Amino acid sequence: MTATTAENPKDPAAVSGGGHPQRWLILGVICLAQLTVLLDNTVLNVAIPSLTRELHASTADIQWMINAYALVQSGLLLTAGNAADRYGRKRMLLTGLALFGIGSLAAGLAQSSAQLIAARAGMGVGGALLMTTTLAVVVQIFDDAERVKAIAIWSTVSSLGFAAGPLLGGFMLDHFWWGAIFLINIPVALLGLTAVAVLVPESRHRQGDRPDLVGAVLSTIGMTALVYAIINGPEHGWLSGHVLVSASIGLLAMGVFAHWELRVPYPMLDLHFFRDQRFVGAVAGAILVAFGMTGSLFLLTQHLQFVLGYDPLDAGLRTAPLALTVVVLNLSGVGPRLLAKLGTPVTIALGMALVSGGLASIALLGSGGYAGMLLGLVVMGAGVSLSMPAMANAIMSAIPPEKAGVGAGINGTLAEFGNGLGVAVLGAVLNARFAALASVAAASLPAALAAADGPAERARIADAFAAGLETSQLVGAVAVLAGGLLAALLLRRAERGAPERGGLPEEGVPDGSVSERAASERAASDRG
């Protein structure tokens, strides 16, 4: 019996014979909460030209508007998962929805790039609470037989966010000012608050870990500094003092974070999980799928608007096939059926190969018009529908059930870190290639076009930007394909190895490890 069940007899995890009797209705409620966060991840992309014009935002400003949210959320996801396990998952869901709604209001009323970046960072706090608790509740209320299908539906919401975000954003920008794209979050948050309060049962782990605030600060500093270096590399030079200092701070912070996590009694991220090759393989795949998909969407919306001349709503409509493909395939149950037939390694490898092929198709065929992009988007969608639920299930299966919040935090951290890294790295490749080909010092394509001397120069600058987009997409394709092969190899080796123990190793940890002693004490307490 888990500590969760012993602590709370009404916990959904305690219900046998298929899980909580209202599990599918509850899944719908928490997916609504999840959608609130995911809409904001993609709605900003179609507003990039508007923000560039009305707030005079540079490319780096735009990247920080996107990454400020992702980085804060990434830094807090693991701590939020610990808090949910200890203090209650329903309570954290409600808190996250409230904070996210307040942050959306502040973002919608922002008057400058700096204010919007700050508001986005504040929204990341609420988003961290939401992302961890939704998946943790799914794991708690569904048994093993239905969990893969439930996670596939949960993953489908991510794709709905990708589809609905650009469409809603384009519609709002056609009729209102750019701040309205954030204000649409508020009614969704209010509806989610009401539904969660009425339907979602409370569950928590009585001996839940204390929040690791030092770990949260260190990880946030480290990831922020590293991505800052990536964003500013093309502008200041990769070997400039400005970039090297930022990268050094990031690496140092992440090194101290790893040192701290190995010694603190209640770590935010128990690094012994990385001894499970199944866990490591799923981690690698999750980061790189998010890297390719989010980075590609960031580039694609600019291509559709800046190069092909579509307005925001048309651009949003033309990105929708990616998400709609995922929705159709996941709701039809194709992914779970293939996973049962092919196994986790082959399913993930196949899915990531399709994502890579879709990115390459967009890069090589997209310059000829939208038809090439459409093919790439559909192929990418098929790959995401196969790989993402399989990876989320692999990660959650490698972690003890009573640590569901921590497991969800790890899964969310990987996705958000991949999202931020994709925008930063592929955006940096775009900027570097564009600057080299166009031979201009402008901070964005509109600024370069405005300063151009005549139609011939404007055409040359637009061609340079299109070439930079193609290079960036190909870099993303190579990274995703490499990640798929690595993930499949590690997962296959894990399946052929010793029986999986799930969680911390039973042997092989050096004597005196504080983390293992704490884990043993918690296990003994659970058995008591």
Short mmCIF file of C-alpha atoms in Angstrom, two decimals:
data_model
loop_
_atom_site.label_atom_id
_atom_site.label_comp_id
_atom_site.label_asym_id
_atom_site.label_seq_id
_atom_site.Cartn_x
_atom_site.Cartn_y
_atom_site.Cartn_z
CA MET A 1 0.00 0.00 0.00
CA THR A 2 1.37 3.41 -0.90
CA ALA A 3 1.67 6.24 1.55
CA THR A 4 -0.91 8.16 -0.39
CA THR A 5 -3.56 5.49 0.06
CA ALA A 6 -2.72 4.99 3.73
CA GLU A 7 -2.98 8.72 4.38
CA ASN A 8 -6.27 9.31 2.61
CA PRO A 9 -8.73 6.45 2.14
CA LYS A 10 -10.76 8.59 -0.26
CA ASP A 11 -7.77 9.18 -2.50
CA PRO A 12 -8.58 8.14 -6.07
CA ALA A 13 -5.47 6.03 -6.12
CA ALA A 14 -7.05 3.83 -3.49
CA VAL A 15 -9.97 2.88 -5.67
CA SER A 16 -9.48 -0.52 -7.26
CA GLY A 17 -10.90 -2.09 -10.35
CA GLY A 18 -10.10 0.55 -12.97
CA GLY A 19 -9.43 3.64 -10.87
CA HIS A 20 -11.68 6.45 -9.70
CA PRO A 21 -15.33 6.00 -10.82
CA GLN A 22 -15.43 9.56 -12.26
CA ARG A 23 -11.96 9.35 -13.75
CA TRP A 24 -12.94 10.31 -17.32
CA LEU A 25 -14.91 13.36 -16.22
CA ILE A 26 -12.04 14.38 -13.97
CA LEU A 27 -9.66 13.93 -16.90
CA GLY A 28 -11.75 16.40 -18.87
CA VAL A 29 -11.58 18.93 -16.04
CA ILE A 30 -7.83 18.77 -15.60
CA CYS A 31 -7.33 18.89 -19.36
CA LEU A 32 -9.23 22.18 -19.32
CA ALA A 33 -6.78 23.47 -16.72
CA GLN A 34 -3.91 22.21 -18.86
CA LEU A 35 -5.34 23.96 -21.92
CA THR A 36 -5.26 27.27 -20.08
CA VAL A 37 -1.47 27.05 -19.89
CA LEU A 38 -0.91 25.66 -23.36
CA LEU A 39 -2.98 28.30 -25.14
CA ASP A 40 -0.56 30.89 -23.85
CA ASN A 41 2.47 28.97 -25.12
CA THR A 42 1.41 29.31 -28.76
CA VAL A 43 -0.91 32.32 -28.92
CA LEU A 44 2.10 34.62 -28.61
CA ASN A 45 3.70 33.35 -31.83
CA VAL A 46 1.17 34.98 -34.18
CA ALA A 47 1.53 38.28 -32.30
CA ILE A 48 5.26 38.56 -33.05
CA PRO A 49 4.83 41.11 -35.89
CA SER A 50 2.36 43.16 -33.79
CA LEU A 51 4.71 43.20 -30.80
CA THR A 52 7.61 44.13 -33.07
CA ARG A 53 5.68 47.13 -34.39
CA GLU A 54 3.73 48.35 -31.35
CA LEU A 55 6.25 47.68 -28.58
CA HIS A 56 9.30 48.17 -30.83
CA ALA A 57 10.48 44.73 -29.74
CA SER A 58 13.68 43.27 -31.19
CA THR A 59 14.10 39.59 -32.04
CA ALA A 60 15.85 39.09 -28.69
CA ASP A 61 12.93 40.80 -26.89
CA ILE A 62 10.48 38.47 -28.62
CA GLN A 63 12.55 35.44 -27.65
CA TRP A 64 12.58 36.60 -24.03
CA MET A 65 8.81 37.13 -24.07
CA ILE A 66 8.54 33.45 -24.98
CA ASN A 67 11.44 32.16 -22.88
CA ALA A 68 10.74 34.13 -19.69
CA TYR A 69 7.62 32.04 -19.16
CA ALA A 70 9.31 28.77 -20.12
CA LEU A 71 12.40 29.32 -17.98
CA VAL A 72 10.56 30.33 -14.80
CA GLN A 73 8.18 27.43 -15.25
CA SER A 74 11.05 25.01 -15.86
CA GLY A 75 12.87 26.16 -12.76
CA LEU A 76 9.82 25.72 -10.54
CA LEU A 77 8.19 22.57 -11.97
CA LEU A 78 10.04 20.11 -9.76
CA THR A 79 9.44 22.16 -6.62
CA ALA A 80 5.78 22.54 -7.61
CA GLY A 81 5.56 18.75 -7.99
CA ASN A 82 7.00 18.26 -4.50
CA ALA A 83 4.53 20.80 -3.11
CA ALA A 84 1.62 19.04 -4.82
CA ASP A 85 2.63 15.66 -3.41
CA ARG A 86 2.96 17.09 0.09
CA TYR A 87 0.20 19.71 0.36
CA GLY A 88 -2.41 18.35 -2.06
CA ARG A 89 -2.74 18.18 -5.82
CA LYS A 90 -6.20 19.78 -5.94
CA ARG A 91 -5.01 22.66 -3.81
CA MET A 92 -2.06 23.29 -6.12
CA LEU A 93 -4.33 23.11 -9.19
CA LEU A 94 -6.55 25.84 -7.77
CA THR A 95 -3.57 27.99 -6.77
CA GLY A 96 -1.97 27.60 -10.18
CA LEU A 97 -5.14 28.59 -12.03
CA ALA A 98 -5.56 31.69 -9.87
CA LEU A 99 -1.95 32.82 -10.32
CA PHE A 100 -2.07 32.18 -14.04
CA GLY A 101 -5.22 34.27 -14.42
CA ILE A 102 -3.71 37.19 -12.50
CA GLY A 103 -0.52 37.01 -14.58
CA SER A 104 -2.56 36.99 -17.79
CA LEU A 105 -4.30 40.19 -16.71
CA ALA A 106 -0.95 41.87 -16.07
CA ALA A 107 0.39 40.73 -19.46
CA GLY A 108 -2.66 42.01 -21.30
CA LEU A 109 -2.23 45.46 -19.78
CA ALA A 110 1.58 45.69 -20.28
CA GLN A 111 2.85 48.92 -21.87
CA SER A 112 6.42 47.90 -22.76
CA SER A 113 8.53 44.88 -23.67
CA ALA A 114 10.03 44.81 -20.17
CA GLN A 115 6.60 44.80 -18.51
CA LEU A 116 5.39 42.01 -20.77
CA ILE A 117 8.49 39.91 -20.10
CA ALA A 118 8.00 40.38 -16.35
CA ALA A 119 4.30 39.44 -16.57
CA ARG A 120 5.18 36.34 -18.59
CA ALA A 121 7.67 35.31 -15.92
CA GLY A 122 4.95 35.71 -13.29
CA MET A 123 2.60 33.55 -15.34
CA GLY A 124 5.29 30.87 -15.30
CA VAL A 125 4.79 30.42 -11.55
CA GLY A 126 1.11 29.54 -12.02
CA GLY A 127 1.95 27.43 -15.05
CA ALA A 128 4.42 25.35 -13.04
CA LEU A 129 1.72 24.43 -10.52
CA LEU A 130 -0.75 23.54 -13.27
CA MET A 131 1.60 21.44 -15.40
CA THR A 132 2.71 19.24 -12.50
CA THR A 133 -0.65 18.63 -10.89
CA THR A 134 -2.58 17.74 -14.05
CA LEU A 135 -0.35 14.81 -15.01
CA ALA A 136 0.03 13.73 -11.37
CA VAL A 137 -3.75 13.47 -11.04
CA VAL A 138 -3.93 11.39 -14.24
CA VAL A 139 -1.42 8.92 -12.82
CA GLN A 140 -3.31 8.72 -9.52
CA ILE A 141 -6.84 8.11 -10.85
CA PHE A 142 -6.10 5.65 -13.70
CA ASP A 143 -4.82 2.10 -13.33
CA ASP A 144 -2.08 0.59 -15.50
CA ALA A 145 -4.53 -0.74 -18.10
CA GLU A 146 -5.98 2.69 -18.92
CA ARG A 147 -3.07 4.98 -18.08
CA VAL A 148 -1.46 5.00 -21.56
CA LYS A 149 -4.77 5.96 -23.18
CA ALA A 150 -5.38 8.66 -20.55
CA ILE A 151 -1.89 10.10 -21.04
CA ALA A 152 -2.47 10.10 -24.81
CA ILE A 153 -5.62 12.19 -24.29
CA TRP A 154 -3.74 14.43 -21.86
CA SER A 155 -1.04 14.88 -24.53
CA THR A 156 -3.72 15.68 -27.09
CA VAL A 157 -4.56 18.80 -25.11
CA SER A 158 -1.04 20.04 -25.85
CA SER A 159 -1.84 19.77 -29.53
CA LEU A 160 -5.19 21.49 -29.08
CA GLY A 161 -3.26 24.34 -27.49
CA PHE A 162 -0.98 24.48 -30.52
CA ALA A 163 -4.01 24.52 -32.85
CA ALA A 164 -6.29 26.83 -30.87
CA GLY A 165 -3.58 29.26 -29.79
CA PRO A 166 -2.65 30.60 -33.24
CA LEU A 167 -6.30 30.55 -34.37
CA LEU A 168 -7.56 32.44 -31.34
CA GLY A 169 -4.56 34.74 -31.46
CA GLY A 170 -5.12 35.52 -35.13
CA PHE A 171 -8.82 36.16 -34.56
CA MET A 172 -8.15 38.45 -31.61
CA LEU A 173 -5.45 40.38 -33.47
CA ASP A 174 -7.82 40.91 -36.41
CA HIS A 175 -10.44 42.48 -34.13
CA PHE A 176 -8.62 43.79 -31.02
CA TRP A 177 -5.21 44.97 -29.83
CA TRP A 178 -2.43 42.50 -29.01
CA GLY A 179 -3.15 42.49 -25.24
CA ALA A 180 -6.41 40.65 -25.89
CA ILE A 181 -4.46 37.44 -26.61
CA PHE A 182 -3.65 37.24 -22.89
CA LEU A 183 -7.02 38.37 -21.59
CA ILE A 184 -8.72 35.38 -23.26
CA ASN A 185 -7.00 33.21 -20.63
CA ILE A 186 -9.06 34.74 -17.84
CA PRO A 187 -12.50 33.19 -18.58
CA VAL A 188 -10.84 29.81 -19.17
CA ALA A 189 -9.06 30.10 -15.82
CA LEU A 190 -12.31 31.02 -14.05
CA LEU A 191 -14.14 28.07 -15.61
CA GLY A 192 -11.27 25.78 -14.65
CA LEU A 193 -11.32 27.03 -11.05
CA THR A 194 -15.02 26.24 -10.73
CA ALA A 195 -14.77 22.78 -12.28
CA VAL A 196 -11.69 21.75 -10.27
CA ALA A 197 -13.27 22.91 -7.01
CA VAL A 198 -16.41 20.85 -7.65
CA LEU A 199 -15.12 17.66 -9.28
CA VAL A 200 -11.44 16.93 -8.61
CA PRO A 201 -10.77 14.95 -5.41
CA GLU A 202 -7.91 15.91 -3.13
CA SER A 203 -4.92 13.58 -2.91
CA ARG A 204 -1.49 13.89 -1.36
CA HIS A 205 1.41 11.89 0.00
CA ARG A 206 1.59 12.22 3.78
CA GLN A 207 5.38 11.94 3.89
CA GLY A 208 5.77 14.19 0.85
CA ASP A 209 9.15 15.85 0.37
CA ARG A 210 9.78 19.36 1.56
CA PRO A 211 10.11 21.88 -1.32
CA ASP A 212 13.74 22.32 -2.37
CA LEU A 213 13.88 26.10 -2.72
CA VAL A 214 17.66 26.25 -3.13
CA GLY A 215 17.47 23.74 -5.97
CA ALA A 216 14.70 25.76 -7.64
CA VAL A 217 16.75 28.97 -7.49
CA LEU A 218 19.92 27.28 -8.78
CA SER A 219 18.19 25.55 -11.68
CA THR A 220 16.36 28.73 -12.71
CA ILE A 221 19.57 30.78 -12.64
CA GLY A 222 21.47 28.13 -14.57
CA MET A 223 18.94 27.65 -17.36
CA THR A 224 18.25 31.37 -17.68
CA ALA A 225 21.95 32.20 -18.03
CA LEU A 226 22.56 29.45 -20.58
CA VAL A 227 19.64 30.45 -22.79
CA TYR A 228 20.60 34.09 -22.44
CA ALA A 229 24.02 33.21 -23.85
CA ILE A 230 22.43 31.33 -26.75
CA ILE A 231 20.10 34.21 -27.60
CA ASN A 232 22.85 36.83 -27.50
CA GLY A 233 25.56 34.78 -29.23
CA PRO A 234 24.78 35.94 -32.78
CA GLU A 235 24.53 39.61 -31.77
CA HIS A 236 27.61 39.89 -29.53
CA GLY A 237 29.72 37.01 -30.88
CA TRP A 238 30.00 33.51 -29.43
CA LEU A 239 33.46 34.19 -27.98
CA SER A 240 32.66 37.67 -26.64
CA GLY A 241 33.00 38.35 -22.94
CA HIS A 242 29.28 39.12 -22.73
CA VAL A 243 28.31 35.65 -23.92
CA LEU A 244 31.11 33.71 -22.24
CA VAL A 245 30.33 35.21 -18.82
CA SER A 246 26.65 34.32 -19.15
CA ALA A 247 27.43 30.77 -20.30
CA SER A 248 29.95 30.31 -17.47
CA ILE A 249 27.42 31.46 -14.88
CA GLY A 250 24.88 29.03 -16.30
CA LEU A 251 27.26 26.06 -16.28
CA LEU A 252 28.48 26.89 -12.78
CA ALA A 253 24.93 27.20 -11.44
CA MET A 254 23.91 23.88 -12.98
CA GLY A 255 27.03 22.22 -11.55
CA VAL A 256 26.25 23.55 -8.08
CA PHE A 257 22.64 22.43 -8.57
CA ALA A 258 23.77 18.85 -9.30
CA HIS A 259 26.13 18.92 -6.28
CA TRP A 260 23.35 20.20 -4.04
CA GLU A 261 20.79 17.67 -5.26
CA LEU A 262 23.13 14.76 -4.48
CA ARG A 263 23.46 15.85 -0.84
CA VAL A 264 20.23 17.48 0.26
CA PRO A 265 17.90 15.09 2.17
CA TYR A 266 14.86 16.02 0.06
CA PRO A 267 16.14 16.84 -3.45
CA MET A 268 14.02 18.57 -6.05
CA LEU A 269 15.45 16.13 -8.59
CA ASP A 270 16.87 12.89 -7.24
CA LEU A 271 19.74 12.33 -9.67
CA HIS A 272 19.70 8.59 -8.98
CA PHE A 273 16.71 8.38 -11.30
CA PHE A 274 19.20 8.84 -14.12
CA ARG A 275 20.62 5.39 -13.45
CA ASP A 276 17.48 3.98 -15.05
CA GLN A 277 18.22 3.80 -18.79
CA ARG A 278 14.50 3.78 -19.57
CA PHE A 279 14.21 7.09 -17.74
CA VAL A 280 17.27 8.59 -19.47
CA GLY A 281 16.06 7.51 -22.91
CA ALA A 282 12.64 9.06 -22.38
CA VAL A 283 14.29 12.23 -21.02
CA ALA A 284 16.45 12.65 -24.14
CA GLY A 285 13.51 12.10 -26.46
CA ALA A 286 11.16 14.45 -24.59
CA ILE A 287 13.61 17.35 -24.70
CA LEU A 288 14.35 17.02 -28.39
CA VAL A 289 10.76 16.55 -29.57
CA ALA A 290 9.82 19.74 -27.70
CA PHE A 291 12.96 21.38 -29.08
CA GLY A 292 12.02 20.62 -32.68
CA MET A 293 8.28 21.26 -32.46
CA THR A 294 8.32 24.54 -30.53
CA GLY A 295 11.36 25.91 -32.32
CA SER A 296 9.77 25.01 -35.65
CA LEU A 297 6.50 26.78 -34.76
CA PHE A 298 8.44 29.87 -33.68
CA LEU A 299 10.14 29.96 -37.09
CA LEU A 300 7.12 28.89 -39.11
CA THR A 301 4.83 31.71 -37.98
CA GLN A 302 7.50 34.24 -38.97
CA HIS A 303 7.92 32.56 -42.35
CA LEU A 304 4.20 32.64 -43.04
CA GLN A 305 3.85 36.31 -42.10
CA PHE A 306 7.18 37.90 -42.99
CA VAL A 307 8.09 35.90 -46.11
CA LEU A 308 4.79 34.65 -47.55
CA GLY A 309 2.79 37.70 -46.45
CA TYR A 310 -0.14 36.06 -44.59
CA ASP A 311 -1.96 38.03 -41.91
CA PRO A 312 -2.02 36.68 -38.32
CA LEU A 313 -5.32 34.79 -38.66
CA ASP A 314 -4.29 33.16 -41.95
CA ALA A 315 -0.93 32.24 -40.43
CA GLY A 316 -2.70 30.65 -37.48
CA LEU A 317 -4.98 28.65 -39.75
CA ARG A 318 -2.00 27.36 -41.70
CA THR A 319 -0.21 26.05 -38.60
CA ALA A 320 -3.31 24.16 -37.42
CA PRO A 321 -2.75 20.92 -39.43
CA LEU A 322 0.15 19.98 -37.13
CA ALA A 323 -2.03 20.01 -34.05
CA LEU A 324 -5.12 18.64 -35.74
CA THR A 325 -3.17 15.61 -36.96
CA VAL A 326 -2.08 14.90 -33.39
CA VAL A 327 -5.62 15.31 -32.09
CA VAL A 328 -7.15 12.97 -34.67
CA LEU A 329 -4.53 10.24 -34.22
CA ASN A 330 -4.54 10.41 -30.42
CA LEU A 331 -8.32 10.41 -30.07
CA SER A 332 -8.54 7.47 -32.48
CA GLY A 333 -6.20 5.50 -30.21
CA VAL A 334 -3.55 4.84 -32.87
CA GLY A 335 -0.65 5.69 -30.54
CA PRO A 336 -1.62 3.39 -27.64
CA ARG A 337 -2.33 0.51 -30.04
CA LEU A 338 1.03 0.87 -31.76
CA LEU A 339 2.75 1.19 -28.40
CA ALA A 340 1.24 -2.12 -27.27
CA LYS A 341 2.22 -3.79 -30.55
CA LEU A 342 5.68 -2.33 -31.22
CA GLY A 343 6.94 -1.54 -27.73
CA THR A 344 8.20 1.74 -26.32
CA PRO A 345 11.64 1.94 -28.06
CA VAL A 346 10.34 1.33 -31.59
CA THR A 347 7.31 3.61 -31.10
CA ILE A 348 9.48 6.49 -29.90
CA ALA A 349 12.06 5.98 -32.66
CA LEU A 350 9.35 5.89 -35.34
CA GLY A 351 7.61 8.95 -33.94
CA MET A 352 10.78 11.05 -33.72
CA ALA A 353 11.87 9.99 -37.22
CA LEU A 354 8.54 11.33 -38.49
CA VAL A 355 9.00 14.60 -36.59
CA SER A 356 12.47 14.94 -38.11
CA GLY A 357 11.15 14.18 -41.58
CA GLY A 358 8.42 16.78 -41.18
CA LEU A 359 10.93 19.44 -40.18
CA ALA A 360 13.12 18.58 -43.18
CA SER A 361 10.10 18.75 -45.49
CA ILE A 362 9.21 22.23 -44.23
CA ALA A 363 12.81 23.37 -44.70
CA LEU A 364 13.30 21.96 -48.19
CA LEU A 365 9.80 22.31 -49.66
CA GLY A 366 8.36 25.26 -47.74
CA SER A 367 10.16 27.88 -49.83
CA GLY A 368 8.02 26.85 -52.82
CA GLY A 369 4.76 27.76 -51.06
CA TYR A 370 2.38 26.42 -48.46
CA ALA A 371 1.91 22.93 -49.99
CA GLY A 372 5.38 21.81 -48.89
CA MET A 373 4.75 23.17 -45.40
CA LEU A 374 1.43 21.35 -45.19
CA LEU A 375 3.09 18.01 -45.91
CA GLY A 376 5.72 18.67 -43.27
CA LEU A 377 3.15 19.72 -40.67
CA VAL A 378 1.06 16.56 -41.15
CA VAL A 379 4.14 14.31 -40.96
CA MET A 380 5.31 16.13 -37.82
CA GLY A 381 1.87 15.72 -36.26
CA ALA A 382 1.91 11.97 -36.87
CA GLY A 383 5.33 11.75 -35.21
CA VAL A 384 4.29 13.78 -32.17
CA SER A 385 1.16 11.66 -31.67
CA LEU A 386 3.32 8.54 -31.44
CA SER A 387 6.31 9.79 -29.48
CA MET A 388 5.01 12.19 -26.82
CA PRO A 389 2.52 9.90 -24.97
CA ALA A 390 5.01 7.00 -25.10
CA MET A 391 7.76 9.15 -23.58
CA ALA A 392 5.51 10.61 -20.87
CA ASN A 393 4.37 7.11 -19.91
CA ALA A 394 7.98 5.84 -19.83
CA ILE A 395 9.02 8.69 -17.53
CA MET A 396 6.09 8.25 -15.15
CA SER A 397 6.50 4.45 -15.09
CA ALA A 398 10.13 4.79 -13.97
CA ILE A 399 9.14 6.81 -10.86
CA PRO A 400 7.38 5.50 -7.71
CA PRO A 401 3.61 6.23 -7.67
CA GLU A 402 3.81 8.26 -4.48
CA LYS A 403 6.19 10.62 -6.31
CA ALA A 404 3.66 11.33 -9.09
CA GLY A 405 3.97 15.08 -8.61
CA VAL A 406 7.75 14.93 -8.89
CA GLY A 407 7.45 12.71 -11.96
CA ALA A 408 5.05 15.17 -13.57
CA GLY A 409 7.46 17.95 -12.67
CA ILE A 410 10.30 16.13 -14.40
CA ASN A 411 8.18 15.53 -17.51
CA GLY A 412 7.05 19.16 -17.59
CA THR A 413 10.57 20.46 -16.95
CA LEU A 414 11.88 18.50 -19.91
CA ALA A 415 9.13 19.78 -22.19
CA GLU A 416 9.52 23.40 -21.11
CA PHE A 417 13.31 23.27 -21.24
CA GLY A 418 13.07 21.78 -24.72
CA ASN A 419 10.61 24.52 -25.69
CA GLY A 420 12.89 27.30 -24.47
CA LEU A 421 15.97 25.68 -25.94
CA GLY A 422 14.26 25.19 -29.30
CA VAL A 423 13.27 28.85 -29.56
CA ALA A 424 16.72 30.00 -28.37
CA VAL A 425 18.90 27.68 -30.45
CA LEU A 426 16.90 27.72 -33.67
CA GLY A 427 16.31 31.45 -33.26
CA ALA A 428 20.05 31.95 -32.79
CA VAL A 429 20.80 29.91 -35.92
CA LEU A 430 18.25 32.00 -37.83
CA ASN A 431 19.75 35.27 -36.61
CA ALA A 432 23.31 34.23 -37.38
CA ARG A 433 22.47 32.97 -40.87
CA PHE A 434 20.29 36.01 -41.63
CA ALA A 435 22.96 38.48 -40.48
CA ALA A 436 25.65 36.71 -42.51
CA LEU A 437 23.62 36.61 -45.74
CA ALA A 438 21.86 39.96 -45.49
CA SER A 439 24.89 41.92 -44.19
CA VAL A 440 22.65 44.12 -42.05
CA ALA A 441 22.80 45.10 -38.39
CA ALA A 442 19.04 45.46 -37.81
CA ALA A 443 17.56 43.63 -34.80
CA SER A 444 14.62 42.17 -36.77
CA LEU A 445 13.44 41.53 -40.34
CA PRO A 446 10.90 44.44 -40.33
CA ALA A 447 13.64 46.80 -39.16
CA ALA A 448 15.99 45.56 -41.88
CA LEU A 449 13.30 45.95 -44.55
CA ALA A 450 12.45 49.45 -43.32
CA ALA A 451 16.10 50.49 -43.66
CA ALA A 452 16.55 48.86 -47.08
CA ASP A 453 17.39 51.05 -50.06
CA GLY A 454 14.99 50.10 -52.83
CA PRO A 455 13.04 46.98 -53.89
CA ALA A 456 16.14 45.02 -54.91
CA GLU A 457 17.68 45.26 -51.47
CA ARG A 458 14.40 44.41 -49.78
CA ALA A 459 14.13 41.29 -51.95
CA ARG A 460 17.69 40.30 -51.06
CA ILE A 461 16.98 40.74 -47.34
CA ALA A 462 13.78 38.66 -47.59
CA ASP A 463 15.68 35.90 -49.41
CA ALA A 464 18.34 35.94 -46.71
CA PHE A 465 15.69 35.57 -44.02
CA ALA A 466 14.10 32.63 -45.89
CA ALA A 467 17.52 30.96 -46.18
CA GLY A 468 18.07 31.43 -42.45
CA LEU A 469 14.70 29.78 -41.75
CA GLU A 470 15.65 26.80 -43.94
CA THR A 471 18.96 26.32 -42.14
CA SER A 472 17.28 26.52 -38.74
CA GLN A 473 14.66 23.91 -39.66
CA LEU A 474 17.34 21.50 -40.88
CA VAL A 475 19.27 21.92 -37.62
CA GLY A 476 16.10 21.04 -35.74
CA ALA A 477 15.51 17.98 -37.94
CA VAL A 478 18.99 16.61 -37.28
CA ALA A 479 18.67 17.18 -33.53
CA VAL A 480 15.30 15.40 -33.32
CA LEU A 481 16.48 12.43 -35.37
CA ALA A 482 19.58 12.04 -33.20
CA GLY A 483 17.43 12.23 -30.07
CA GLY A 484 15.08 9.55 -31.39
CA LEU A 485 17.93 7.14 -32.10
CA LEU A 486 19.50 7.78 -28.69
CA ALA A 487 16.20 7.36 -26.85
CA ALA A 488 15.40 4.10 -28.67
CA LEU A 489 18.87 2.69 -27.97
CA LEU A 490 18.71 3.45 -24.25
CA LEU A 491 15.17 2.14 -23.90
CA ARG A 492 16.04 -1.06 -25.76
CA ARG A 493 19.07 -1.62 -23.54
CA ALA A 494 16.92 -1.04 -20.45
CA GLU A 495 14.40 -3.65 -21.62
CA ARG A 496 17.17 -6.19 -22.18
CA GLY A 497 18.84 -5.45 -18.86
CA ALA A 498 17.95 -6.35 -15.30
CA PRO A 499 14.31 -6.12 -14.12
CA GLU A 500 13.34 -2.51 -13.57
CA ARG A 501 12.96 -1.45 -9.98
CA GLY A 502 11.31 1.93 -10.66
CA GLY A 503 12.78 4.77 -8.66
CA LEU A 504 16.00 4.74 -6.67
CA PRO A 505 18.44 1.84 -7.15
CA GLU A 506 18.50 -0.78 -4.45
CA GLU A 507 22.24 -1.16 -4.70
CA GLY A 508 25.25 0.56 -6.13
CA VAL A 509 24.71 3.90 -4.39
CA PRO A 510 27.81 4.95 -2.41
CA ASP A 511 27.61 4.49 1.33
CA GLY A 512 26.73 7.64 3.18
CA SER A 513 24.52 9.03 0.43
CA VAL A 514 22.15 11.41 2.15
CA SER A 515 19.55 11.05 -0.61
CA GLU A 516 19.48 7.24 -0.31
CA ARG A 517 19.27 7.34 3.48
CA ALA A 518 16.34 9.74 3.23
CA ALA A 519 14.67 7.50 0.68
CA SER A 520 15.13 4.45 2.89
CA GLU A 521 13.68 6.27 5.86
CA ARG A 522 10.67 7.34 3.81
CA ALA A 523 10.16 3.79 2.52
CA ALA A 524 10.27 2.42 6.07
CA SER A 525 7.77 5.05 7.16
CA ASP A 526 5.49 4.11 4.27
CA ARG A 527 5.58 0.43 5.23
CA GLY A 528 4.73 1.40 8.80
#
